[in-house]
Amino acid sequence: MNQLIQSLVDAISAGAVLGLAALAIGLVFGVIRLANFATGEIITAAAYSLILTWDLGWYISIPISIIVAVLISLLMELAVFSRMRNHGPATLLIASFGLSFLLQRVYELIFGNNVRTAPIASGLAQSVDIGGIRVQMLSVTTIVLAAVLLIALQLFLTKTSLGLQLKAAAADFKTARLVGIPAGRVIGLSFALSGILAAAVAFVLTVQSGAVGPSFGVRITILALVGAVIGGIDKISGSLAGGFLVGFATSMLASWLPQEMTNFKDAFVFVLVIAVLLFKPSGLLIKGRGVVRT
Amino acid sequence: MSTADTRQGLHVENLEVAYNGVPAVRGISFEVNAGEAIGLIGPNGAGKSSTLLAIMGATPRTGVVTVHGHDISGLAPEKVVRTGLALVPEGRHVFTELSVMDNLRLGAVARRDKSTYKSALEHVLDLFPILRDFGHRHAGLLSGGQQQQLAIGRALMSDPDILMLDEPSLGLSPTAVDTVFEALDVVRKAGKAVLIVEQRAEFTIAFSDRTYVLHDGVITLSLKPEDADNVEVLTEAYFG
């Protein structure tokens, strides 16, 4: 029983991280139809910032990593994607692949091929006893962090004019512009929020691993992208739910698959993905088969 | 067109729109002045919606479009709204996952005078009382007619001088159409200009001060309200 609860907490935590990463992708996709594969490199940049500045104290290091993530995210939009505004989602996706590879090489040039390490928030690596059940502090912290971020995001999207504008633009960008919502403002905002979410993901992953290399953010971005698609990348909530589902399933499979099969946990997740795409190609949270937007 | 142009209202001169080299609108010109309603009718594919989208800057075009004498060529749709133009798009396109009030709030983003937001909101809610009753309901839960009222209310929240509507009667019951056009009459009498694109010829001709007939992207006829019952004129308008 204890093992089940422990693995559930871990799975919720894994789902929360992947949910945040998928949300970072979904927010931008909602506005400009860009499934930004280079979100991984925003995560990597934030992780490098944490590792390299951790000695200065967490209260300096964490804000620096958030600022770096937001700046890299905005720079991507300004330098690359803003110049491709009239291109379709496929072209934008390919461009983001290119940008991802380019940034990985840039990180390699600057920081080298070897991983950089630092004991990020090492206290979170310990286990705590909650009602007789031992759970990882990091899992609890991750769940709390994700909950706080989601509540803050929800409040922002529903209670502020800027948030409403972003929500409207994510639902129907063309109409939002016809209503008078400035395109540049909401696009910039979506990239900035994506950067903040990427920084949160980077924090959790860096605490987990204590090390960062040039391709640090790639795996989670692939899984997050998959999650966003199966949840319904057309909707912000769809991306979040899909990311959570993939993270949760991956973690539960890692806990409960027989030892000799755990290496195949991703394969099992992708079988689930194929099944969803076959029967609900628009995503689990999208009613009907979804709407093709131009 | 220089900024010294002192004409008021909307002036469209030699407007052309093409999609992948295929012309949709071929050099049309017309004007809409304060307090008047202008209709644009014609069969499917005549270029009516393209005309409105081109005026809004939502589709590439050539020609000159001025609002109160200011050339709005090259402006993005969100900037065109700030010159005093508003479009109620075909199919209404309300934000279905947001509440009625949030939709109206978004309409006010482009208001030039933010201090009059509350009185503008009251005006819209008086014009369409159903929106007051359903203020906190998700827009997606409204009927087609109610959504059309919301779409018009949202456009009015930007305080436009010129209100453009694309097929406002599409898919609505006769009662809902009456409600919409009664509201548009109030808007017109308040001194705003109204430009309506419609398929329903008789209705539009009777309502509008002038109605232009579009055929293959060209204005072929100009009709007056008294032509609404003239079968010959209507046949000419639609079948050439």
Coordinates of C-alpha atoms in Angstrom, one line a residue:
Chain A
M1 CA 0.0 0.0 0.0
N2 CA 2.8 2.4 1.0
Q3 CA 4.6 1.6 -2.2
L4 CA 1.5 2.4 -4.2
I5 CA 1.0 5.8 -2.5
Q6 CA 4.7 6.6 -2.9
S7 CA 4.6 5.8 -6.6
L8 CA 1.4 7.8 -7.0
V9 CA 3.0 10.8 -5.4
D10 CA 6.0 10.4 -7.7
A11 CA 3.8 9.9 -10.7
I12 CA 1.8 13.1 -9.9
S13 CA 5.0 14.9 -9.5
A14 CA 6.3 13.6 -12.8
G15 CA 3.0 14.5 -14.4
A16 CA 3.2 18.0 -12.9
V17 CA 6.6 18.7 -14.4
L18 CA 5.6 17.4 -17.8
G19 CA 2.3 19.3 -17.6
L20 CA 4.2 22.5 -17.0
A21 CA 6.5 21.8 -20.0
A22 CA 3.5 20.9 -22.2
L23 CA 1.8 24.1 -21.0
A24 CA 4.9 26.1 -22.0
I25 CA 4.5 24.7 -25.5
G26 CA 0.7 24.9 -25.6
L27 CA 0.6 28.6 -24.6
V28 CA 2.7 29.6 -27.6
F29 CA 1.0 27.2 -30.0
G30 CA -2.4 28.6 -29.1
V31 CA -1.4 32.0 -30.2
I32 CA 0.8 31.5 -33.3
R33 CA 0.4 27.8 -34.1
L34 CA 4.0 27.2 -33.3
A35 CA 4.9 23.9 -31.6
N36 CA 8.2 25.2 -30.3
F37 CA 10.6 22.3 -30.2
A38 CA 13.3 24.7 -29.0
T39 CA 11.4 25.0 -25.7
G40 CA 13.9 22.4 -24.6
E41 CA 16.8 24.8 -25.1
I42 CA 15.0 27.4 -23.0
I43 CA 14.9 24.8 -20.3
T44 CA 18.6 24.0 -20.8
A45 CA 19.5 27.7 -20.6
A46 CA 17.6 28.1 -17.3
A47 CA 19.3 25.0 -16.0
Y48 CA 22.8 26.2 -16.9
S49 CA 21.9 29.5 -15.2
L50 CA 21.0 27.6 -12.0
I51 CA 24.1 25.4 -12.1
L52 CA 26.5 28.3 -12.8
T53 CA 25.1 30.8 -10.3
W54 CA 23.9 28.5 -7.4
D55 CA 26.9 29.5 -5.3
L56 CA 25.5 33.0 -5.2
G57 CA 22.5 31.8 -3.2
W58 CA 19.2 30.4 -4.3
Y59 CA 17.5 33.9 -4.0
I60 CA 19.8 35.2 -6.7
S61 CA 20.2 32.0 -8.8
I62 CA 16.5 31.3 -9.3
P63 CA 15.6 34.8 -10.4
I64 CA 18.5 34.8 -12.8
S65 CA 17.4 31.5 -14.3
I66 CA 13.9 32.8 -14.8
I67 CA 15.2 36.0 -16.4
V68 CA 17.5 34.1 -18.7
A69 CA 14.6 31.7 -19.7
V70 CA 12.3 34.6 -20.5
L71 CA 14.9 36.5 -22.4
I72 CA 15.9 33.5 -24.5
S73 CA 12.3 32.8 -25.2
L74 CA 11.6 36.4 -26.3
L75 CA 14.8 36.4 -28.3
M76 CA 13.6 33.3 -30.2
E77 CA 10.4 35.1 -31.1
L78 CA 12.1 38.3 -32.1
A79 CA 15.0 36.8 -34.0
V80 CA 13.3 33.9 -35.7
F81 CA 9.6 33.3 -35.4
S82 CA 8.4 36.9 -35.8
R83 CA 10.0 36.8 -39.3
M84 CA 8.0 33.8 -40.2
R85 CA 4.5 35.0 -39.2
N86 CA 2.8 34.1 -42.5
H87 CA 4.1 30.5 -42.6
G88 CA 2.2 27.5 -41.6
P89 CA 2.6 25.4 -38.5
A90 CA 4.7 22.8 -40.3
T91 CA 7.3 25.4 -41.4
L92 CA 7.4 26.9 -37.9
L93 CA 7.9 23.5 -36.4
I94 CA 10.8 22.7 -38.7
A95 CA 12.3 26.1 -37.9
S96 CA 12.1 25.3 -34.2
F97 CA 13.9 22.0 -34.8
G98 CA 16.7 24.0 -36.6
L99 CA 16.8 26.5 -33.7
S100 CA 16.9 23.7 -31.2
F101 CA 19.9 22.0 -32.9
L102 CA 21.6 25.4 -33.4
L103 CA 21.3 26.3 -29.7
Q104 CA 22.5 22.9 -28.6
R105 CA 25.7 23.5 -30.6
V106 CA 26.0 27.0 -29.1
Y107 CA 25.7 25.6 -25.6
E108 CA 28.4 23.0 -26.6
L109 CA 30.7 25.7 -27.8
I110 CA 30.2 27.8 -24.7
F111 CA 30.0 25.2 -21.9
G112 CA 31.7 22.2 -23.5
N113 CA 30.3 18.7 -24.1
N114 CA 30.7 17.5 -20.6
V115 CA 27.9 18.1 -18.1
R116 CA 28.2 20.9 -15.5
T117 CA 27.2 20.0 -12.0
A118 CA 26.2 21.7 -8.8
P119 CA 24.2 20.5 -5.7
I120 CA 21.0 22.4 -6.5
A121 CA 18.7 22.5 -3.5
S122 CA 20.2 19.3 -2.2
G123 CA 17.8 19.4 0.8
L124 CA 15.0 18.5 -1.6
A125 CA 16.6 15.2 -2.5
Q126 CA 15.8 13.8 0.9
S127 CA 12.7 11.8 1.9
V128 CA 10.2 12.9 4.5
D129 CA 7.8 10.8 6.5
I130 CA 4.2 11.9 6.0
G131 CA 1.7 9.8 8.0
G132 CA 4.0 6.8 7.9
I133 CA 4.7 7.0 4.2
R134 CA 8.1 8.1 3.0
V135 CA 7.9 10.5 0.0
Q136 CA 10.6 12.5 -1.8
M137 CA 10.7 16.1 -0.7
L138 CA 11.3 17.0 -4.3
S139 CA 8.1 15.3 -5.4
V140 CA 6.1 17.2 -2.8
T141 CA 7.9 20.5 -3.8
T142 CA 7.2 19.8 -7.5
I143 CA 3.5 19.3 -6.9
V144 CA 3.2 22.4 -4.7
L145 CA 5.3 24.5 -7.3
A146 CA 3.1 23.3 -10.2
A147 CA -0.1 24.0 -8.2
V148 CA 1.1 27.5 -7.3
L149 CA 2.1 28.3 -10.9
L150 CA -1.2 26.9 -12.3
I151 CA -3.3 28.9 -9.8
A152 CA -1.3 32.1 -10.6
L153 CA -1.6 31.5 -14.3
Q154 CA -5.3 30.8 -14.0
L155 CA -5.8 34.0 -12.0
F156 CA -3.8 35.9 -14.5
L157 CA -5.8 34.5 -17.5
T158 CA -9.2 35.1 -15.9
K159 CA -8.8 38.2 -13.7
T160 CA -6.6 40.6 -15.7
S161 CA -7.3 42.3 -19.0
L162 CA -3.9 41.2 -20.4
G163 CA -4.6 37.6 -19.4
L164 CA -8.1 37.7 -21.0
Q165 CA -6.5 39.0 -24.2
L166 CA -4.0 36.1 -24.2
K167 CA -6.8 33.6 -23.6
A168 CA -8.9 35.1 -26.4
A169 CA -5.9 35.1 -28.8
A170 CA -5.1 31.5 -27.9
A171 CA -8.7 30.6 -28.7
D172 CA -9.1 32.6 -31.9
F173 CA -6.1 34.7 -32.9
K174 CA -7.6 36.1 -36.1
T175 CA -10.8 37.3 -34.3
A176 CA -8.8 38.6 -31.4
R177 CA -6.9 40.9 -33.8
L178 CA -10.2 42.0 -35.4
V179 CA -11.5 42.9 -31.9
G180 CA -8.4 45.1 -31.4
I181 CA -6.1 42.9 -29.3
P182 CA -2.5 43.8 -30.3
A183 CA -0.8 40.8 -31.9
G184 CA 2.7 41.7 -30.8
R185 CA 1.6 42.1 -27.1
V186 CA -0.1 38.7 -26.8
I187 CA 2.6 36.9 -28.7
G188 CA 5.4 38.4 -26.6
L189 CA 3.3 37.6 -23.5
S190 CA 2.9 34.0 -24.5
F191 CA 6.6 33.6 -25.1
A192 CA 7.4 35.2 -21.7
L193 CA 5.0 33.0 -19.8
S194 CA 6.4 30.0 -21.7
G195 CA 9.9 31.1 -20.5
I196 CA 8.7 31.2 -16.9
L197 CA 7.2 27.8 -17.1
A198 CA 10.4 26.5 -18.7
A199 CA 12.4 27.9 -15.8
A200 CA 10.2 26.1 -13.3
V201 CA 10.7 22.8 -15.2
A202 CA 14.5 23.4 -15.4
F203 CA 14.6 23.9 -11.6
V204 CA 12.9 20.6 -10.9
L205 CA 15.0 18.7 -13.4
T206 CA 18.2 20.3 -12.2
V207 CA 17.4 19.4 -8.6
Q208 CA 16.7 15.8 -9.7
S209 CA 19.9 15.4 -11.7
G210 CA 22.3 18.0 -10.4
A211 CA 23.9 18.2 -13.8
V212 CA 23.2 19.9 -17.1
G213 CA 24.6 19.3 -20.6
P214 CA 23.8 20.8 -24.1
S215 CA 20.9 18.4 -24.8
F216 CA 19.5 18.6 -21.3
G217 CA 16.0 19.8 -22.3
V218 CA 15.5 17.6 -25.4
R219 CA 13.8 14.5 -23.8
I220 CA 11.3 16.3 -21.7
T221 CA 10.4 18.5 -24.7
I222 CA 9.7 15.5 -26.8
L223 CA 7.5 14.0 -24.1
A224 CA 5.8 17.4 -23.5
L225 CA 5.1 17.9 -27.2
V226 CA 3.6 14.4 -27.3
G227 CA 1.6 15.2 -24.2
A228 CA 0.3 18.5 -25.6
V229 CA -0.8 16.8 -28.8
I230 CA -2.7 13.9 -27.2
G231 CA -4.3 16.3 -24.7
G232 CA -5.3 18.7 -27.5
I233 CA -2.6 21.3 -28.2
D234 CA -5.4 23.6 -29.5
K235 CA -6.5 24.2 -25.9
I236 CA -4.3 25.4 -23.1
S237 CA -6.0 23.0 -20.7
G238 CA -5.6 20.2 -23.2
S239 CA -1.8 20.7 -23.4
L240 CA -1.6 20.7 -19.6
A241 CA -3.7 17.6 -19.1
G242 CA -1.9 15.7 -21.9
G243 CA 1.5 16.5 -20.5
F244 CA 0.3 15.5 -17.0
L245 CA -1.0 12.2 -18.4
V246 CA 2.2 11.3 -20.2
G247 CA 4.4 12.2 -17.2
F248 CA 2.1 10.2 -14.8
A249 CA 2.0 7.2 -17.1
T250 CA 5.7 7.2 -17.6
S251 CA 6.4 7.3 -13.9
M252 CA 3.8 4.7 -13.0
L253 CA 5.2 2.4 -15.7
A254 CA 8.8 2.9 -14.3
S255 CA 7.5 1.9 -10.8
W256 CA 5.3 -1.1 -11.7
L257 CA 6.8 -2.6 -14.9
P258 CA 9.0 -5.7 -14.2
Q259 CA 12.6 -4.8 -13.8
E260 CA 13.6 -6.2 -17.2
M261 CA 11.0 -4.1 -19.0
T262 CA 11.5 -0.7 -17.4
N263 CA 13.8 0.3 -20.3
F264 CA 10.7 0.1 -22.5
K265 CA 8.6 2.4 -20.5
D266 CA 8.7 5.1 -23.1
A267 CA 7.7 2.6 -25.7
F268 CA 4.6 1.7 -23.7
V269 CA 3.7 5.4 -23.4
F270 CA 4.1 5.8 -27.1
V271 CA 1.7 2.9 -27.7
L272 CA -0.8 4.9 -25.6
V273 CA -0.1 7.9 -27.7
I274 CA -0.6 6.0 -31.0
A275 CA -3.9 4.7 -29.6
V276 CA -5.1 8.2 -28.7
L277 CA -4.0 9.6 -32.1
L278 CA -5.9 6.8 -33.8
F279 CA -9.2 7.3 -32.0
K280 CA -9.0 11.0 -31.0
P281 CA -6.6 12.7 -33.3
S282 CA -7.7 16.2 -32.2
G283 CA -6.7 15.4 -28.6
L284 CA -8.5 14.0 -25.6
L285 CA -9.9 17.4 -24.4
I286 CA -11.0 18.7 -27.8
K287 CA -14.6 18.0 -28.7
G288 CA -15.1 16.4 -32.1
R289 CA -12.1 16.1 -34.4
G290 CA -10.9 19.6 -33.8
V291 CA -10.9 22.6 -36.1
V292 CA -8.2 23.3 -38.6
R293 CA -7.3 27.0 -38.2
T294 CA -5.5 29.1 -40.8
Chain B
M1 CA -4.3 60.1 -49.8
S2 CA -2.8 62.7 -47.6
T3 CA -3.7 63.2 -44.0
A4 CA -5.0 66.6 -44.9
D5 CA -8.1 64.9 -46.4
T6 CA -11.0 66.3 -44.4
R7 CA -13.7 63.9 -45.5
Q8 CA -15.6 62.1 -42.7
G9 CA -16.7 58.5 -42.6
L10 CA -15.3 55.5 -44.6
H11 CA -14.1 56.0 -48.2
V12 CA -13.0 53.1 -50.3
E13 CA -11.4 53.8 -53.6
N14 CA -10.4 51.3 -56.3
L15 CA -10.1 48.5 -53.8
E16 CA -8.7 45.3 -55.2
V17 CA -8.2 41.9 -53.5
A18 CA -6.7 38.8 -55.0
Y19 CA -6.0 35.3 -53.6
N20 CA -3.0 33.5 -55.2
G21 CA -3.3 35.8 -58.2
V22 CA -7.1 35.2 -58.7
P23 CA -9.0 38.5 -58.3
A24 CA -11.8 38.5 -55.7
V25 CA -12.5 42.2 -55.7
R26 CA -11.8 44.3 -58.8
G27 CA -11.4 48.0 -58.1
I28 CA -14.6 48.9 -56.3
S29 CA -15.2 52.3 -54.8
F30 CA -17.9 53.5 -52.3
E31 CA -18.4 55.6 -49.2
V32 CA -20.2 55.3 -45.9
N33 CA -21.1 58.5 -44.1
A34 CA -22.1 59.1 -40.5
G35 CA -25.6 58.1 -39.7
E36 CA -26.2 56.1 -42.8
A37 CA -26.5 52.4 -43.5
I38 CA -25.0 50.9 -46.6
G39 CA -25.7 47.4 -47.9
L40 CA -23.4 45.2 -49.9
I41 CA -25.3 42.3 -51.5
G42 CA -24.5 39.7 -54.1
P43 CA -24.2 36.0 -54.7
N44 CA -21.7 33.7 -53.0
G45 CA -18.1 34.5 -54.1
A46 CA -19.0 38.0 -55.2
G47 CA -16.3 39.5 -53.0
K48 CA -18.4 40.8 -50.2
S49 CA -16.6 39.3 -47.2
S50 CA -13.2 39.9 -48.9
T51 CA -14.1 43.6 -49.1
L52 CA -14.8 43.9 -45.4
L53 CA -11.7 41.9 -44.5
A54 CA -9.6 44.0 -46.8
I55 CA -10.9 47.2 -45.3
M56 CA -9.9 45.8 -41.8
G57 CA -6.4 45.1 -43.0
A58 CA -7.0 41.3 -42.5
T59 CA -6.3 40.4 -46.1
P60 CA -3.8 41.9 -48.6
R61 CA -5.2 44.6 -50.9
T62 CA -4.5 47.5 -53.1
G63 CA -6.4 50.8 -53.4
V64 CA -7.1 53.5 -50.9
V65 CA -9.2 53.2 -47.7
T66 CA -9.6 56.3 -45.5
V67 CA -11.4 56.7 -42.2
H68 CA -12.2 60.3 -41.5
G69 CA -9.7 61.3 -44.1
H70 CA -6.9 59.2 -42.7
D71 CA -5.4 56.6 -45.0
I72 CA -5.4 53.3 -43.1
S73 CA -3.5 51.4 -45.8
G74 CA -0.9 49.0 -44.3
L75 CA -2.4 49.1 -40.8
A76 CA -2.8 45.8 -38.9
P77 CA -6.4 44.9 -38.0
E78 CA -5.8 45.8 -34.3
K79 CA -4.7 49.3 -35.4
V80 CA -7.5 49.7 -37.9
V81 CA -10.0 49.2 -35.0
R82 CA -8.4 52.1 -33.2
T83 CA -9.2 54.4 -36.1
G84 CA -12.9 53.9 -35.4
L85 CA -13.8 50.9 -37.5
A86 CA -15.2 47.7 -36.1
L87 CA -16.2 44.4 -37.8
V88 CA -18.7 41.9 -36.7
P89 CA -17.3 38.8 -38.5
E90 CA -19.3 36.2 -40.4
G91 CA -20.2 33.4 -38.1
R92 CA -20.1 35.7 -35.1
H93 CA -16.8 34.3 -33.7
V94 CA -17.5 35.2 -30.1
F95 CA -15.0 33.7 -27.7
T96 CA -17.0 30.7 -26.7
E97 CA -15.0 29.7 -23.6
L98 CA -15.2 33.2 -22.1
S99 CA -18.2 34.7 -20.3
V100 CA -20.4 37.3 -22.0
M101 CA -19.0 40.0 -19.8
D102 CA -15.4 39.0 -20.7
N103 CA -16.3 39.1 -24.4
L104 CA -17.6 42.7 -23.9
R105 CA -14.5 43.6 -21.9
L106 CA -12.3 42.4 -24.7
G107 CA -14.3 44.6 -27.1
A108 CA -13.2 47.6 -25.1
V109 CA -9.5 46.9 -25.4
A110 CA -9.4 49.1 -28.5
R111 CA -11.5 52.0 -27.0
R112 CA -9.9 55.3 -27.6
D113 CA -11.6 56.8 -24.5
K114 CA -11.2 54.3 -21.7
S115 CA -12.9 56.7 -19.2
T116 CA -16.3 56.1 -20.8
Y117 CA -16.1 52.3 -20.5
K118 CA -18.9 51.9 -17.9
S119 CA -21.4 54.1 -19.8
A120 CA -20.6 52.2 -23.0
L121 CA -21.2 48.9 -21.3
E122 CA -24.5 50.1 -20.0
H123 CA -25.5 51.3 -23.4
V124 CA -24.7 47.9 -24.9
L125 CA -26.6 46.1 -22.2
D126 CA -29.6 48.4 -22.7
L127 CA -29.4 47.7 -26.4
F128 CA -29.2 43.9 -25.8
P129 CA -30.8 43.2 -22.4
I130 CA -30.3 39.5 -22.8
L131 CA -26.6 40.1 -22.4
R132 CA -27.2 41.6 -19.0
D133 CA -29.2 38.5 -18.0
F134 CA -26.6 36.1 -19.2
G135 CA -23.5 38.2 -18.3
H136 CA -21.7 35.4 -16.5
R137 CA -22.7 32.6 -18.8
H138 CA -20.1 31.2 -21.2
A139 CA -20.6 32.7 -24.7
G140 CA -20.6 29.2 -26.2
L141 CA -23.8 28.4 -24.3
L142 CA -25.8 31.2 -26.0
S143 CA -28.1 30.7 -28.9
G144 CA -27.1 31.9 -32.4
G145 CA -29.2 35.0 -32.1
Q146 CA -27.8 35.8 -28.6
Q147 CA -24.3 35.2 -29.9
Q148 CA -24.9 37.7 -32.8
Q149 CA -26.1 40.2 -30.2
L150 CA -22.9 39.6 -28.2
A151 CA -20.7 39.9 -31.3
I152 CA -22.4 43.3 -32.2
G153 CA -22.2 44.4 -28.5
R154 CA -18.5 43.5 -28.4
A155 CA -17.9 45.5 -31.6
L156 CA -19.8 48.5 -30.1
M157 CA -17.6 48.4 -27.0
S158 CA -14.7 49.7 -29.1
D159 CA -16.8 52.8 -29.7
P160 CA -16.6 52.6 -33.5
D161 CA -17.8 55.4 -35.8
I162 CA -18.3 52.8 -38.6
L163 CA -19.7 49.4 -37.7
M164 CA -19.3 46.7 -40.4
L165 CA -21.3 43.5 -40.2
D166 CA -20.7 40.3 -42.3
E167 CA -23.9 38.3 -42.8
P168 CA -25.5 39.3 -39.5
S169 CA -28.7 37.3 -40.2
L170 CA -26.9 34.1 -41.2
G171 CA -28.5 31.1 -39.4
L172 CA -30.8 33.2 -37.3
S173 CA -34.5 32.8 -36.7
P174 CA -36.8 35.6 -38.1
T175 CA -37.3 36.9 -34.5
A176 CA -33.6 37.1 -33.9
V177 CA -33.0 38.8 -37.2
D178 CA -35.6 41.4 -36.2
T179 CA -33.9 42.0 -32.9
V180 CA -30.5 42.5 -34.6
F181 CA -31.8 44.9 -37.2
E182 CA -33.8 46.9 -34.7
A183 CA -30.5 47.3 -32.7
L184 CA -28.7 48.3 -35.9
D185 CA -31.3 51.0 -36.6
V186 CA -30.7 52.4 -33.1
V187 CA -26.9 52.4 -33.8
R188 CA -27.5 54.2 -37.1
K189 CA -29.8 56.8 -35.5
A190 CA -27.1 57.4 -32.9
G191 CA -25.0 58.8 -35.8
K192 CA -22.8 55.8 -36.4
A193 CA -22.3 54.6 -40.0
V194 CA -23.3 51.0 -40.7
L195 CA -22.0 48.8 -43.5
I196 CA -23.8 45.5 -43.9
V197 CA -22.8 42.6 -46.1
E198 CA -25.8 40.3 -46.6
Q199 CA -27.2 37.5 -48.7
R200 CA -30.8 38.5 -47.8
A201 CA -31.3 41.1 -50.5
E202 CA -34.9 42.4 -49.8
F203 CA -34.2 42.8 -46.2
T204 CA -30.9 44.7 -46.7
I205 CA -32.2 46.9 -49.5
A206 CA -35.2 48.0 -47.3
F207 CA -33.0 48.7 -44.3
S208 CA -30.1 50.5 -46.0
D209 CA -29.9 54.0 -47.4
R210 CA -28.0 52.7 -50.4
T211 CA -27.3 49.1 -51.4
Y212 CA -24.5 48.1 -53.8
V213 CA -24.7 44.9 -55.7
L214 CA -21.4 43.0 -56.1
H215 CA -20.9 40.6 -58.9
D216 CA -17.5 38.9 -59.5
G217 CA -15.8 41.6 -57.5
V218 CA -17.4 44.5 -59.3
I219 CA -20.2 46.8 -58.2
T220 CA -22.9 46.4 -60.8
L221 CA -25.8 48.2 -59.3
S222 CA -26.7 50.8 -56.7
L223 CA -30.2 50.4 -55.2
K224 CA -32.5 52.5 -53.0
P225 CA -34.9 51.2 -50.3
E226 CA -37.8 51.5 -52.7
D227 CA -36.2 48.9 -54.9
A228 CA -36.7 46.2 -52.2
D229 CA -40.0 45.1 -53.6
N230 CA -39.0 45.4 -57.3
V231 CA -38.7 41.8 -58.5
E232 CA -37.1 42.9 -61.8
V233 CA -34.4 44.9 -60.0
L234 CA -33.7 42.0 -57.6
T235 CA -33.4 39.5 -60.4
E236 CA -31.1 41.8 -62.2
A237 CA -29.1 42.2 -59.0
Y238 CA -28.5 38.5 -58.5
F239 CA -28.6 37.0 -62.0
G240 CA -27.3 39.9 -64.1

